[in-house]
Amino acid sequence: MLATEGPCNMPKPGMLDLISKAKWDAWSALGSQPKETAKQNYVELVSSLSSSTSCSQGKPDADSKQPGYETLVVTSEDGITKIMLNRPTKKNAITTQMYQEIMLALEAAAKDDSAITVLTGKGDYYCSGNDLNNFTDIPPGGVEEKAKNSAILLRDFVGCFIDFPKPLIAVVNGPAVGISVTLLGLFDIVYASDRATFHTPFSHLGQSPEGCSSYMFPKIMGSAKAAEMLIFGKKLTAREACAQGLVTEVFPDSTFQKEVWTRLKAYSKLPPNAMRISKQLIRNVEKEKLHAINSEESSVLQGRWLSDECTNAIMNFLSRKAKL
């Protein structure tokens, strides 16, 4: 998450993250200029970046659509910022680029004029979890560097959800897998279609839980039910997830969008500062603890990714998938 004042002390973003990389270069180039001069130069650089990105994306579908995202559709209207995962042909599997774009979208949504922020998926799936092809893109530094970079990205990504200041609502339009499920414990409301399912097959892939789920899931549903999901990979229906407290409410798929968005538009009319302050009171009680858990989960996963067990499990999965 980029700040824009003072010398640049952030790690340089990856080449795929074109927006962040250009912002990083801009910020870095400003060095230690006087605050106001640096701020103005940064704004001009980022504005020119946004303009060129907007042109390359073609004409937006609506005035509210925000340019600059390749894997998301981000819109702001009626007091609601909607972040829609936009890889429907890949079941909205999360690539490295998508991780970075979601972080950028959350950073922007935290500062915009909207009252609430919504995350949802385009097409039949909410999200099918990590795009496992992420694991096949090995940098020159080898698998150790890949595991380290991935753990840092994961920690920073989950941290954005822990720190997000406004009401954050998941609109789960279809099946959800992996990190898209584990993150739900950090949302304020989770609305699901009755055709949604919730699956965390970590052990099947030689991995371990993330998204603070190792703490939030037992807290939400009790240790036995959490273990059934996180250790043994039990897939829950929307109704089961609701009964266990992970989902706020389930709607018939035929009326899901209409019912949910009618309700969200009503919520967006509530006094925004009151909602932020109420969320702050709820979250601040354990924010520090959540960050510590997130850091621990990311560190454990870094070790898992380097294990033969995990490597073999992922290669077996990709091999089976290729034969389908």
PDB file of C-alpha atoms in Angstrom:
ATOM      1  CA  MET A   1       0.000   0.000   0.000  1.00  0.00           C
ATOM      2  CA  LEU A   2       1.692   3.154  -1.176  1.00  0.00           C
ATOM      3  CA  ALA A   3       1.954   6.373   0.751  1.00  0.00           C
ATOM      4  CA  THR A   4       2.898   9.492  -1.158  1.00  0.00           C
ATOM      5  CA  GLU A   5       5.014  11.607   1.180  1.00  0.00           C
ATOM      6  CA  GLY A   6       8.691  11.506   2.098  1.00  0.00           C
ATOM      7  CA  PRO A   7      11.454   9.340   0.626  1.00  0.00           C
ATOM      8  CA  CYS A   8      10.340   6.058  -0.979  1.00  0.00           C
ATOM      9  CA  ASN A   9      10.943   3.219   1.483  1.00  0.00           C
ATOM     10  CA  MET A  10       8.622   0.596   0.012  1.00  0.00           C
ATOM     11  CA  PRO A  11       9.800  -2.523  -1.862  1.00  0.00           C
ATOM     12  CA  LYS A  12       9.571  -2.161  -5.625  1.00  0.00           C
ATOM     13  CA  PRO A  13       6.381  -3.839  -6.981  1.00  0.00           C
ATOM     14  CA  GLY A  14       6.583  -6.711  -9.445  1.00  0.00           C
ATOM     15  CA  MET A  15       6.658  -6.128 -13.193  1.00  0.00           C
ATOM     16  CA  LEU A  16       3.097  -7.433 -13.594  1.00  0.00           C
ATOM     17  CA  ASP A  17       1.718  -4.787 -11.264  1.00  0.00           C
ATOM     18  CA  LEU A  18       1.934  -1.980 -13.808  1.00  0.00           C
ATOM     19  CA  ILE A  19      -0.033   0.592 -11.827  1.00  0.00           C
ATOM     20  CA  SER A  20       1.874   0.087  -8.565  1.00  0.00           C
ATOM     21  CA  LYS A  21       5.200  -0.067 -10.386  1.00  0.00           C
ATOM     22  CA  ALA A  22       4.567   3.261 -12.127  1.00  0.00           C
ATOM     23  CA  LYS A  23       3.436   4.821  -8.829  1.00  0.00           C
ATOM     24  CA  TRP A  24       6.540   3.419  -7.097  1.00  0.00           C
ATOM     25  CA  ASP A  25       8.818   4.815  -9.805  1.00  0.00           C
ATOM     26  CA  ALA A  26       7.045   8.173  -9.528  1.00  0.00           C
ATOM     27  CA  TRP A  27       7.323   8.304  -5.754  1.00  0.00           C
ATOM     28  CA  SER A  28      10.929   7.121  -5.810  1.00  0.00           C
ATOM     29  CA  ALA A  29      11.881   9.755  -8.394  1.00  0.00           C
ATOM     30  CA  LEU A  30      10.574  12.508  -6.118  1.00  0.00           C
ATOM     31  CA  GLY A  31      13.194  11.688  -3.510  1.00  0.00           C
ATOM     32  CA  SER A  32      13.178  14.132  -0.628  1.00  0.00           C
ATOM     33  CA  GLN A  33      11.672  17.141  -2.399  1.00  0.00           C
ATOM     34  CA  PRO A  34       9.671  19.585  -0.251  1.00  0.00           C
ATOM     35  CA  LYS A  35       6.357  18.009   0.729  1.00  0.00           C
ATOM     36  CA  GLU A  36       4.067  20.225  -1.378  1.00  0.00           C
ATOM     37  CA  THR A  37       6.310  20.088  -4.469  1.00  0.00           C
ATOM     38  CA  ALA A  38       6.634  16.314  -4.223  1.00  0.00           C
ATOM     39  CA  LYS A  39       2.898  15.920  -3.701  1.00  0.00           C
ATOM     40  CA  GLN A  40       2.054  18.021  -6.782  1.00  0.00           C
ATOM     41  CA  ASN A  41       4.589  16.198  -8.963  1.00  0.00           C
ATOM     42  CA  TYR A  42       3.316  12.829  -7.768  1.00  0.00           C
ATOM     43  CA  VAL A  43      -0.307  13.774  -8.503  1.00  0.00           C
ATOM     44  CA  GLU A  44       0.668  14.879 -12.031  1.00  0.00           C
ATOM     45  CA  LEU A  45       2.595  11.676 -12.691  1.00  0.00           C
ATOM     46  CA  VAL A  46      -0.184   9.420 -11.423  1.00  0.00           C
ATOM     47  CA  SER A  47      -2.818  11.448 -13.294  1.00  0.00           C
ATOM     48  CA  SER A  48      -0.944  10.977 -16.548  1.00  0.00           C
ATOM     49  CA  LEU A  49      -0.638   7.266 -15.754  1.00  0.00           C
ATOM     50  CA  SER A  50      -4.381   6.998 -15.160  1.00  0.00           C
ATOM     51  CA  SER A  51      -5.120   8.818 -18.410  1.00  0.00           C
ATOM     52  CA  SER A  52      -2.923   6.548 -20.498  1.00  0.00           C
ATOM     53  CA  THR A  53      -4.300   3.453 -18.772  1.00  0.00           C
ATOM     54  CA  SER A  54      -7.852   4.614 -19.362  1.00  0.00           C
ATOM     55  CA  CYS A  55      -7.179   5.024 -23.084  1.00  0.00           C
ATOM     56  CA  SER A  56      -5.673   1.561 -23.362  1.00  0.00           C
ATOM     57  CA  GLN A  57      -8.690   0.014 -21.628  1.00  0.00           C
ATOM     58  CA  GLY A  58     -11.144   1.462 -24.144  1.00  0.00           C
ATOM     59  CA  LYS A  59     -14.356   3.240 -23.279  1.00  0.00           C
ATOM     60  CA  PRO A  60     -15.721   2.212 -19.862  1.00  0.00           C
ATOM     61  CA  ASP A  61     -19.143   0.587 -19.661  1.00  0.00           C
ATOM     62  CA  ALA A  62     -20.466   3.385 -17.466  1.00  0.00           C
ATOM     63  CA  ASP A  63     -19.328   6.687 -16.007  1.00  0.00           C
ATOM     64  CA  SER A  64     -18.890   4.994 -12.625  1.00  0.00           C
ATOM     65  CA  LYS A  65     -16.425   2.365 -13.888  1.00  0.00           C
ATOM     66  CA  GLN A  66     -12.879   3.022 -12.729  1.00  0.00           C
ATOM     67  CA  PRO A  67     -10.105   2.489 -15.309  1.00  0.00           C
ATOM     68  CA  GLY A  68      -6.737   0.901 -14.675  1.00  0.00           C
ATOM     69  CA  TYR A  69      -7.719  -2.636 -13.671  1.00  0.00           C
ATOM     70  CA  GLU A  70      -7.216  -5.688 -15.883  1.00  0.00           C
ATOM     71  CA  THR A  71      -8.535  -8.404 -13.559  1.00  0.00           C
ATOM     72  CA  LEU A  72     -11.281  -6.430 -11.778  1.00  0.00           C
ATOM     73  CA  VAL A  73     -14.260  -4.247 -12.580  1.00  0.00           C
ATOM     74  CA  VAL A  74     -14.448  -1.472  -9.985  1.00  0.00           C
ATOM     75  CA  THR A  75     -17.443   0.861  -9.848  1.00  0.00           C
ATOM     76  CA  SER A  76     -18.604   3.545  -7.421  1.00  0.00           C
ATOM     77  CA  GLU A  77     -22.199   4.730  -7.331  1.00  0.00           C
ATOM     78  CA  ASP A  78     -25.063   5.196  -4.866  1.00  0.00           C
ATOM     79  CA  GLY A  79     -22.553   5.359  -1.997  1.00  0.00           C
ATOM     80  CA  ILE A  80     -21.232   1.864  -2.801  1.00  0.00           C
ATOM     81  CA  THR A  81     -17.846   0.884  -4.216  1.00  0.00           C
ATOM     82  CA  LYS A  82     -18.135  -2.524  -5.855  1.00  0.00           C
ATOM     83  CA  ILE A  83     -14.990  -4.571  -6.521  1.00  0.00           C
ATOM     84  CA  MET A  84     -15.879  -7.403  -8.924  1.00  0.00           C
ATOM     85  CA  LEU A  85     -13.405 -10.202  -9.663  1.00  0.00           C
ATOM     86  CA  ASN A  86     -13.351 -10.348 -13.460  1.00  0.00           C
ATOM     87  CA  ARG A  87     -11.858 -13.638 -14.688  1.00  0.00           C
ATOM     88  CA  PRO A  88     -15.117 -15.545 -15.208  1.00  0.00           C
ATOM     89  CA  THR A  89     -13.621 -18.024 -17.714  1.00  0.00           C
ATOM     90  CA  LYS A  90     -11.058 -18.979 -15.026  1.00  0.00           C
ATOM     91  CA  LYS A  91     -13.683 -19.109 -12.260  1.00  0.00           C
ATOM     92  CA  ASN A  92     -12.168 -15.874 -10.888  1.00  0.00           C
ATOM     93  CA  ALA A  93      -9.010 -17.678  -9.759  1.00  0.00           C
ATOM     94  CA  ILE A  94      -6.663 -15.146  -8.152  1.00  0.00           C
ATOM     95  CA  THR A  95      -3.419 -14.422  -9.993  1.00  0.00           C
ATOM     96  CA  THR A  96      -0.504 -12.456  -8.565  1.00  0.00           C
ATOM     97  CA  GLN A  97      -1.671  -9.459 -10.593  1.00  0.00           C
ATOM     98  CA  MET A  98      -5.187  -9.774  -9.173  1.00  0.00           C
ATOM     99  CA  TYR A  99      -3.829  -9.815  -5.604  1.00  0.00           C
ATOM    100  CA  GLN A 100      -2.058  -6.541  -6.319  1.00  0.00           C
ATOM    101  CA  GLU A 101      -5.063  -4.975  -8.054  1.00  0.00           C
ATOM    102  CA  ILE A 102      -7.415  -5.891  -5.176  1.00  0.00           C
ATOM    103  CA  MET A 103      -5.002  -4.192  -2.762  1.00  0.00           C
ATOM    104  CA  LEU A 104      -5.005  -1.068  -4.946  1.00  0.00           C
ATOM    105  CA  ALA A 105      -8.806  -1.125  -5.195  1.00  0.00           C
ATOM    106  CA  LEU A 106      -9.186  -1.451  -1.415  1.00  0.00           C
ATOM    107  CA  GLU A 107      -6.708   1.372  -0.867  1.00  0.00           C
ATOM    108  CA  ALA A 108      -8.740   3.607  -3.191  1.00  0.00           C
ATOM    109  CA  ALA A 109     -12.095   2.526  -1.706  1.00  0.00           C
ATOM    110  CA  ALA A 110     -10.887   3.352   1.808  1.00  0.00           C
ATOM    111  CA  LYS A 111     -10.375   6.973   0.708  1.00  0.00           C
ATOM    112  CA  ASP A 112     -13.262   7.554  -1.718  1.00  0.00           C
ATOM    113  CA  ASP A 113     -16.700   9.025  -0.966  1.00  0.00           C
ATOM    114  CA  SER A 114     -18.502   5.683  -0.721  1.00  0.00           C
ATOM    115  CA  ALA A 115     -20.111   4.570   2.538  1.00  0.00           C
ATOM    116  CA  ILE A 116     -19.651   0.809   2.054  1.00  0.00           C
ATOM    117  CA  THR A 117     -17.496  -1.493  -0.081  1.00  0.00           C
ATOM    118  CA  VAL A 118     -18.621  -4.738  -1.702  1.00  0.00           C
ATOM    119  CA  LEU A 119     -16.555  -7.641  -3.072  1.00  0.00           C
ATOM    120  CA  THR A 120     -18.197 -10.046  -5.516  1.00  0.00           C
ATOM    121  CA  GLY A 121     -17.421 -12.213  -8.548  1.00  0.00           C
ATOM    122  CA  LYS A 122     -18.447 -12.062 -12.195  1.00  0.00           C
ATOM    123  CA  GLY A 123     -20.057 -15.132 -13.729  1.00  0.00           C
ATOM    124  CA  ASP A 124     -20.940 -18.436 -12.079  1.00  0.00           C
ATOM    125  CA  TYR A 125     -18.167 -18.440  -9.448  1.00  0.00           C
ATOM    126  CA  TYR A 126     -17.439 -16.059  -6.606  1.00  0.00           C
ATOM    127  CA  CYS A 127     -13.791 -17.158  -6.626  1.00  0.00           C
ATOM    128  CA  SER A 128     -11.991 -20.477  -7.061  1.00  0.00           C
ATOM    129  CA  GLY A 129      -9.061 -19.469  -4.842  1.00  0.00           C
ATOM    130  CA  ASN A 130      -5.441 -19.227  -5.934  1.00  0.00           C
ATOM    131  CA  ASP A 131      -4.632 -19.690  -9.593  1.00  0.00           C
ATOM    132  CA  LEU A 132      -2.237 -22.586  -9.090  1.00  0.00           C
ATOM    133  CA  ASN A 133      -0.264 -21.445 -12.123  1.00  0.00           C
ATOM    134  CA  ASN A 134       1.086 -18.823  -9.683  1.00  0.00           C
ATOM    135  CA  PHE A 135       3.243 -21.642  -8.325  1.00  0.00           C
ATOM    136  CA  THR A 136       4.817 -22.430 -11.719  1.00  0.00           C
ATOM    137  CA  ASP A 137       6.163 -18.905 -12.313  1.00  0.00           C
ATOM    138  CA  ILE A 138       9.590 -19.272 -10.662  1.00  0.00           C
ATOM    139  CA  PRO A 139      11.887 -16.192 -10.561  1.00  0.00           C
ATOM    140  CA  PRO A 140      15.694 -16.306 -11.133  1.00  0.00           C
ATOM    141  CA  GLY A 141      16.198 -16.562  -7.370  1.00  0.00           C
ATOM    142  CA  GLY A 142      14.503 -19.964  -7.411  1.00  0.00           C
ATOM    143  CA  VAL A 143      11.718 -21.451  -5.308  1.00  0.00           C
ATOM    144  CA  GLU A 144      13.025 -19.940  -2.059  1.00  0.00           C
ATOM    145  CA  GLU A 145      12.675 -16.422  -3.475  1.00  0.00           C
ATOM    146  CA  LYS A 146       9.245 -17.294  -4.885  1.00  0.00           C
ATOM    147  CA  ALA A 147       8.027 -18.613  -1.530  1.00  0.00           C
ATOM    148  CA  LYS A 148       9.372 -15.578   0.328  1.00  0.00           C
ATOM    149  CA  ASN A 149       7.809 -13.087  -2.112  1.00  0.00           C
ATOM    150  CA  SER A 150       4.490 -14.945  -2.091  1.00  0.00           C
ATOM    151  CA  ALA A 151       4.380 -14.965   1.709  1.00  0.00           C
ATOM    152  CA  ILE A 152       5.012 -11.208   1.831  1.00  0.00           C
ATOM    153  CA  LEU A 153       2.322 -10.593  -0.797  1.00  0.00           C
ATOM    154  CA  LEU A 154      -0.153 -12.770   1.108  1.00  0.00           C
ATOM    155  CA  ARG A 155       0.596 -11.030   4.421  1.00  0.00           C
ATOM    156  CA  ASP A 156       0.157  -7.581   2.878  1.00  0.00           C
ATOM    157  CA  PHE A 157      -3.003  -8.654   1.041  1.00  0.00           C
ATOM    158  CA  VAL A 158      -4.720 -10.027   4.150  1.00  0.00           C
ATOM    159  CA  GLY A 159      -3.508  -6.984   6.071  1.00  0.00           C
ATOM    160  CA  CYS A 160      -5.565  -4.766   3.759  1.00  0.00           C
ATOM    161  CA  PHE A 161      -8.725  -6.603   4.846  1.00  0.00           C
ATOM    162  CA  ILE A 162      -7.787  -6.401   8.537  1.00  0.00           C
ATOM    163  CA  ASP A 163      -7.234  -2.648   8.302  1.00  0.00           C
ATOM    164  CA  PHE A 164     -10.056  -1.710   5.915  1.00  0.00           C
ATOM    165  CA  PRO A 165     -11.912   1.137   7.688  1.00  0.00           C
ATOM    166  CA  LYS A 166     -15.393   0.980   6.121  1.00  0.00           C
ATOM    167  CA  PRO A 167     -18.101  -1.702   6.255  1.00  0.00           C
ATOM    168  CA  LEU A 168     -16.925  -4.500   3.936  1.00  0.00           C
ATOM    169  CA  ILE A 169     -19.525  -6.844   2.472  1.00  0.00           C
ATOM    170  CA  ALA A 170     -19.015 -10.078   0.536  1.00  0.00           C
ATOM    171  CA  VAL A 171     -21.698 -10.837  -2.049  1.00  0.00           C
ATOM    172  CA  VAL A 172     -20.976 -14.518  -2.693  1.00  0.00           C
ATOM    173  CA  ASN A 173     -22.671 -15.186  -6.020  1.00  0.00           C
ATOM    174  CA  GLY A 174     -21.418 -18.755  -6.467  1.00  0.00           C
ATOM    175  CA  PRO A 175     -18.868 -21.320  -5.276  1.00  0.00           C
ATOM    176  CA  ALA A 176     -15.974 -19.993  -3.168  1.00  0.00           C
ATOM    177  CA  VAL A 177     -12.677 -21.820  -2.625  1.00  0.00           C
ATOM    178  CA  GLY A 178      -9.510 -21.307  -0.589  1.00  0.00           C
ATOM    179  CA  ILE A 179      -8.506 -17.779   0.340  1.00  0.00           C
ATOM    180  CA  SER A 180     -11.826 -16.370  -0.880  1.00  0.00           C
ATOM    181  CA  VAL A 181     -13.424 -18.429   1.914  1.00  0.00           C
ATOM    182  CA  THR A 182     -10.851 -17.887   4.665  1.00  0.00           C
ATOM    183  CA  LEU A 183     -11.045 -14.098   4.223  1.00  0.00           C
ATOM    184  CA  LEU A 184     -14.783 -14.092   4.954  1.00  0.00           C
ATOM    185  CA  GLY A 185     -14.120 -13.983   8.705  1.00  0.00           C
ATOM    186  CA  LEU A 186     -12.700 -10.485   8.160  1.00  0.00           C
ATOM    187  CA  PHE A 187     -15.809  -9.161   6.377  1.00  0.00           C
ATOM    188  CA  ASP A 188     -18.560  -7.370   8.265  1.00  0.00           C
ATOM    189  CA  ILE A 189     -21.409  -9.050   6.370  1.00  0.00           C
ATOM    190  CA  VAL A 190     -21.464 -12.092   4.069  1.00  0.00           C
ATOM    191  CA  TYR A 191     -24.508 -12.544   1.814  1.00  0.00           C
ATOM    192  CA  ALA A 192     -24.651 -15.748  -0.243  1.00  0.00           C
ATOM    193  CA  SER A 193     -26.705 -17.200  -3.056  1.00  0.00           C
ATOM    194  CA  ASP A 194     -28.174 -20.595  -2.225  1.00  0.00           C
ATOM    195  CA  ARG A 195     -25.997 -22.075  -4.994  1.00  0.00           C
ATOM    196  CA  ALA A 196     -22.791 -20.922  -3.283  1.00  0.00           C
ATOM    197  CA  THR A 197     -20.503 -23.474  -1.635  1.00  0.00           C
ATOM    198  CA  PHE A 198     -17.519 -22.932   0.670  1.00  0.00           C
ATOM    199  CA  HIS A 199     -14.461 -25.148   0.314  1.00  0.00           C
ATOM    200  CA  THR A 200     -10.993 -24.956   1.905  1.00  0.00           C
ATOM    201  CA  PRO A 201      -8.995 -27.943   0.547  1.00  0.00           C
ATOM    202  CA  PHE A 202      -5.678 -26.966   2.136  1.00  0.00           C
ATOM    203  CA  SER A 203      -4.590 -30.414   3.310  1.00  0.00           C
ATOM    204  CA  HIS A 204      -5.385 -31.853  -0.127  1.00  0.00           C
ATOM    205  CA  LEU A 205      -2.820 -29.427  -1.579  1.00  0.00           C
ATOM    206  CA  GLY A 206      -0.238 -29.864   1.181  1.00  0.00           C
ATOM    207  CA  GLN A 207      -0.913 -26.367   2.493  1.00  0.00           C
ATOM    208  CA  SER A 208      -2.258 -24.662   5.626  1.00  0.00           C
ATOM    209  CA  PRO A 209      -4.930 -22.008   6.345  1.00  0.00           C
ATOM    210  CA  GLU A 210      -4.530 -18.275   5.809  1.00  0.00           C
ATOM    211  CA  GLY A 211      -6.661 -15.126   5.976  1.00  0.00           C
ATOM    212  CA  CYS A 212      -6.670 -15.283   9.803  1.00  0.00           C
ATOM    213  CA  SER A 213      -9.013 -18.266   9.504  1.00  0.00           C
ATOM    214  CA  SER A 214      -6.944 -20.300  11.992  1.00  0.00           C
ATOM    215  CA  TYR A 215      -8.251 -17.854  14.597  1.00  0.00           C
ATOM    216  CA  MET A 216     -11.494 -16.483  13.139  1.00  0.00           C
ATOM    217  CA  PHE A 217     -13.099 -19.785  12.092  1.00  0.00           C
ATOM    218  CA  PRO A 218     -12.915 -21.455  15.536  1.00  0.00           C
ATOM    219  CA  LYS A 219     -14.153 -18.187  17.032  1.00  0.00           C
ATOM    220  CA  ILE A 220     -17.094 -18.036  14.592  1.00  0.00           C
ATOM    221  CA  MET A 221     -18.152 -21.696  14.394  1.00  0.00           C
ATOM    222  CA  GLY A 222     -16.363 -23.513  17.221  1.00  0.00           C
ATOM    223  CA  SER A 223     -13.173 -25.566  17.018  1.00  0.00           C
ATOM    224  CA  ALA A 224     -14.757 -28.836  15.862  1.00  0.00           C
ATOM    225  CA  LYS A 225     -16.586 -27.351  12.891  1.00  0.00           C
ATOM    226  CA  ALA A 226     -13.563 -25.191  12.006  1.00  0.00           C
ATOM    227  CA  ALA A 227     -11.280 -28.242  12.035  1.00  0.00           C
ATOM    228  CA  GLU A 228     -13.669 -30.094   9.742  1.00  0.00           C
ATOM    229  CA  MET A 229     -13.282 -27.293   7.184  1.00  0.00           C
ATOM    230  CA  LEU A 230      -9.669 -26.196   7.618  1.00  0.00           C
ATOM    231  CA  ILE A 231      -7.987 -29.555   8.323  1.00  0.00           C
ATOM    232  CA  PHE A 232     -10.219 -32.034   6.535  1.00  0.00           C
ATOM    233  CA  GLY A 233     -11.495 -29.824   3.712  1.00  0.00           C
ATOM    234  CA  LYS A 234     -15.223 -30.309   4.227  1.00  0.00           C
ATOM    235  CA  LYS A 235     -17.205 -28.358   1.645  1.00  0.00           C
ATOM    236  CA  LEU A 236     -20.163 -26.441   3.109  1.00  0.00           C
ATOM    237  CA  THR A 237     -23.389 -25.504   1.389  1.00  0.00           C
ATOM    238  CA  ALA A 238     -24.569 -21.919   1.768  1.00  0.00           C
ATOM    239  CA  ARG A 239     -27.179 -23.018   4.318  1.00  0.00           C
ATOM    240  CA  GLU A 240     -24.573 -24.934   6.351  1.00  0.00           C
ATOM    241  CA  ALA A 241     -22.199 -21.948   6.265  1.00  0.00           C
ATOM    242  CA  CYS A 242     -25.034 -19.718   7.473  1.00  0.00           C
ATOM    243  CA  ALA A 243     -25.971 -22.121  10.279  1.00  0.00           C
ATOM    244  CA  GLN A 244     -22.328 -22.109  11.416  1.00  0.00           C
ATOM    245  CA  GLY A 245     -22.116 -18.305  11.435  1.00  0.00           C
ATOM    246  CA  LEU A 246     -19.742 -17.817   8.487  1.00  0.00           C
ATOM    247  CA  VAL A 247     -22.540 -16.434   6.283  1.00  0.00           C
ATOM    248  CA  THR A 248     -24.943 -13.713   7.451  1.00  0.00           C
ATOM    249  CA  GLU A 249     -27.899 -14.644   5.229  1.00  0.00           C
ATOM    250  CA  VAL A 250     -28.699 -16.882   2.256  1.00  0.00           C
ATOM    251  CA  PHE A 251     -30.971 -15.832  -0.619  1.00  0.00           C
ATOM    252  CA  PRO A 252     -32.583 -17.804  -3.469  1.00  0.00           C
ATOM    253  CA  ASP A 253     -30.330 -17.531  -6.507  1.00  0.00           C
ATOM    254  CA  SER A 254     -33.219 -16.329  -8.682  1.00  0.00           C
ATOM    255  CA  THR A 255     -33.720 -13.211  -6.548  1.00  0.00           C
ATOM    256  CA  PHE A 256     -30.226 -12.952  -5.010  1.00  0.00           C
ATOM    257  CA  GLN A 257     -28.931  -9.885  -6.843  1.00  0.00           C
ATOM    258  CA  LYS A 258     -32.155  -7.903  -6.546  1.00  0.00           C
ATOM    259  CA  GLU A 259     -32.670  -8.594  -2.834  1.00  0.00           C
ATOM    260  CA  VAL A 260     -29.053  -8.036  -1.831  1.00  0.00           C
ATOM    261  CA  TRP A 261     -28.524  -4.813  -3.779  1.00  0.00           C
ATOM    262  CA  THR A 262     -31.798  -3.338  -2.534  1.00  0.00           C
ATOM    263  CA  ARG A 263     -30.558  -3.928   0.997  1.00  0.00           C
ATOM    264  CA  LEU A 264     -27.055  -2.615   0.301  1.00  0.00           C
ATOM    265  CA  LYS A 265     -28.413   0.594  -1.228  1.00  0.00           C
ATOM    266  CA  ALA A 266     -30.401   1.152   1.951  1.00  0.00           C
ATOM    267  CA  TYR A 267     -27.285   0.547   4.084  1.00  0.00           C
ATOM    268  CA  SER A 268     -25.298   3.017   1.970  1.00  0.00           C
ATOM    269  CA  LYS A 269     -27.687   5.808   3.053  1.00  0.00           C
ATOM    270  CA  LEU A 270     -26.757   5.368   6.730  1.00  0.00           C
ATOM    271  CA  PRO A 271     -24.422   8.006   8.245  1.00  0.00           C
ATOM    272  CA  PRO A 272     -20.979   6.886   6.985  1.00  0.00           C
ATOM    273  CA  ASN A 273     -18.902   8.193   9.898  1.00  0.00           C
ATOM    274  CA  ALA A 274     -21.121   6.410  12.403  1.00  0.00           C
ATOM    275  CA  MET A 275     -20.619   3.134  10.514  1.00  0.00           C
ATOM    276  CA  ARG A 276     -16.833   3.596  10.358  1.00  0.00           C
ATOM    277  CA  ILE A 277     -16.623   4.402  14.066  1.00  0.00           C
ATOM    278  CA  SER A 278     -18.768   1.391  14.993  1.00  0.00           C
ATOM    279  CA  LYS A 279     -16.586  -0.887  12.868  1.00  0.00           C
ATOM    280  CA  GLN A 280     -13.470   0.621  14.436  1.00  0.00           C
ATOM    281  CA  LEU A 281     -14.769  -0.171  17.925  1.00  0.00           C
ATOM    282  CA  ILE A 282     -15.449  -3.774  16.929  1.00  0.00           C
ATOM    283  CA  ARG A 283     -12.189  -4.336  15.034  1.00  0.00           C
ATOM    284  CA  ASN A 284      -9.723  -2.460  17.246  1.00  0.00           C
ATOM    285  CA  VAL A 285     -10.256  -4.910  20.114  1.00  0.00           C
ATOM    286  CA  GLU A 286      -8.207  -7.506  18.247  1.00  0.00           C
ATOM    287  CA  LYS A 287      -6.608  -5.760  15.261  1.00  0.00           C
ATOM    288  CA  GLU A 288      -3.095  -6.224  16.658  1.00  0.00           C
ATOM    289  CA  LYS A 289      -3.798  -9.896  17.303  1.00  0.00           C
ATOM    290  CA  LEU A 290      -5.144 -10.385  13.765  1.00  0.00           C
ATOM    291  CA  HIS A 291      -1.975  -8.909  12.256  1.00  0.00           C
ATOM    292  CA  ALA A 292       0.160 -11.245  14.390  1.00  0.00           C
ATOM    293  CA  ILE A 293      -1.916 -14.254  13.302  1.00  0.00           C
ATOM    294  CA  ASN A 294      -1.716 -13.164   9.662  1.00  0.00           C
ATOM    295  CA  SER A 295       2.068 -12.893   9.912  1.00  0.00           C
ATOM    296  CA  GLU A 296       2.334 -16.346  11.508  1.00  0.00           C
ATOM    297  CA  GLU A 297       0.032 -17.983   8.933  1.00  0.00           C
ATOM    298  CA  SER A 298       2.024 -16.419   6.070  1.00  0.00           C
ATOM    299  CA  SER A 299       5.311 -17.605   7.565  1.00  0.00           C
ATOM    300  CA  VAL A 300       3.995 -21.151   8.018  1.00  0.00           C
ATOM    301  CA  LEU A 301       2.740 -21.190   4.425  1.00  0.00           C
ATOM    302  CA  GLN A 302       6.163 -20.071   3.185  1.00  0.00           C
ATOM    303  CA  GLY A 303       7.567 -23.231   4.727  1.00  0.00           C
ATOM    304  CA  ARG A 304       4.752 -25.352   3.325  1.00  0.00           C
ATOM    305  CA  TRP A 305       5.361 -24.083  -0.223  1.00  0.00           C
ATOM    306  CA  LEU A 306       8.990 -25.234   0.024  1.00  0.00           C
ATOM    307  CA  SER A 307       8.048 -28.726   1.240  1.00  0.00           C
ATOM    308  CA  ASP A 308       8.097 -31.793  -1.022  1.00  0.00           C
ATOM    309  CA  GLU A 309       4.635 -32.669   0.260  1.00  0.00           C
ATOM    310  CA  CYS A 310       3.130 -29.431  -1.004  1.00  0.00           C
ATOM    311  CA  THR A 311       5.047 -29.460  -4.303  1.00  0.00           C
ATOM    312  CA  ASN A 312       3.933 -33.020  -5.064  1.00  0.00           C
ATOM    313  CA  ALA A 313       0.320 -32.297  -4.130  1.00  0.00           C
ATOM    314  CA  ILE A 314       0.139 -29.241  -6.392  1.00  0.00           C
ATOM    315  CA  MET A 315       1.850 -31.001  -9.310  1.00  0.00           C
ATOM    316  CA  ASN A 316      -0.542 -33.928  -8.952  1.00  0.00           C
ATOM    317  CA  PHE A 317      -3.494 -31.523  -8.976  1.00  0.00           C
ATOM    318  CA  LEU A 318      -2.222 -29.697 -12.082  1.00  0.00           C
ATOM    319  CA  SER A 319      -1.538 -33.009 -13.775  1.00  0.00           C
ATOM    320  CA  ARG A 320      -5.079 -34.267 -13.087  1.00  0.00           C
ATOM    321  CA  LYS A 321      -6.511 -30.945 -14.264  1.00  0.00           C
ATOM    322  CA  ALA A 322      -4.529 -31.139 -17.533  1.00  0.00           C
ATOM    323  CA  LYS A 323      -6.024 -34.567 -18.275  1.00  0.00           C
ATOM    324  CA  LEU A 324      -9.627 -33.351 -17.903  1.00  0.00           C
TER     325      LEU A 324
END
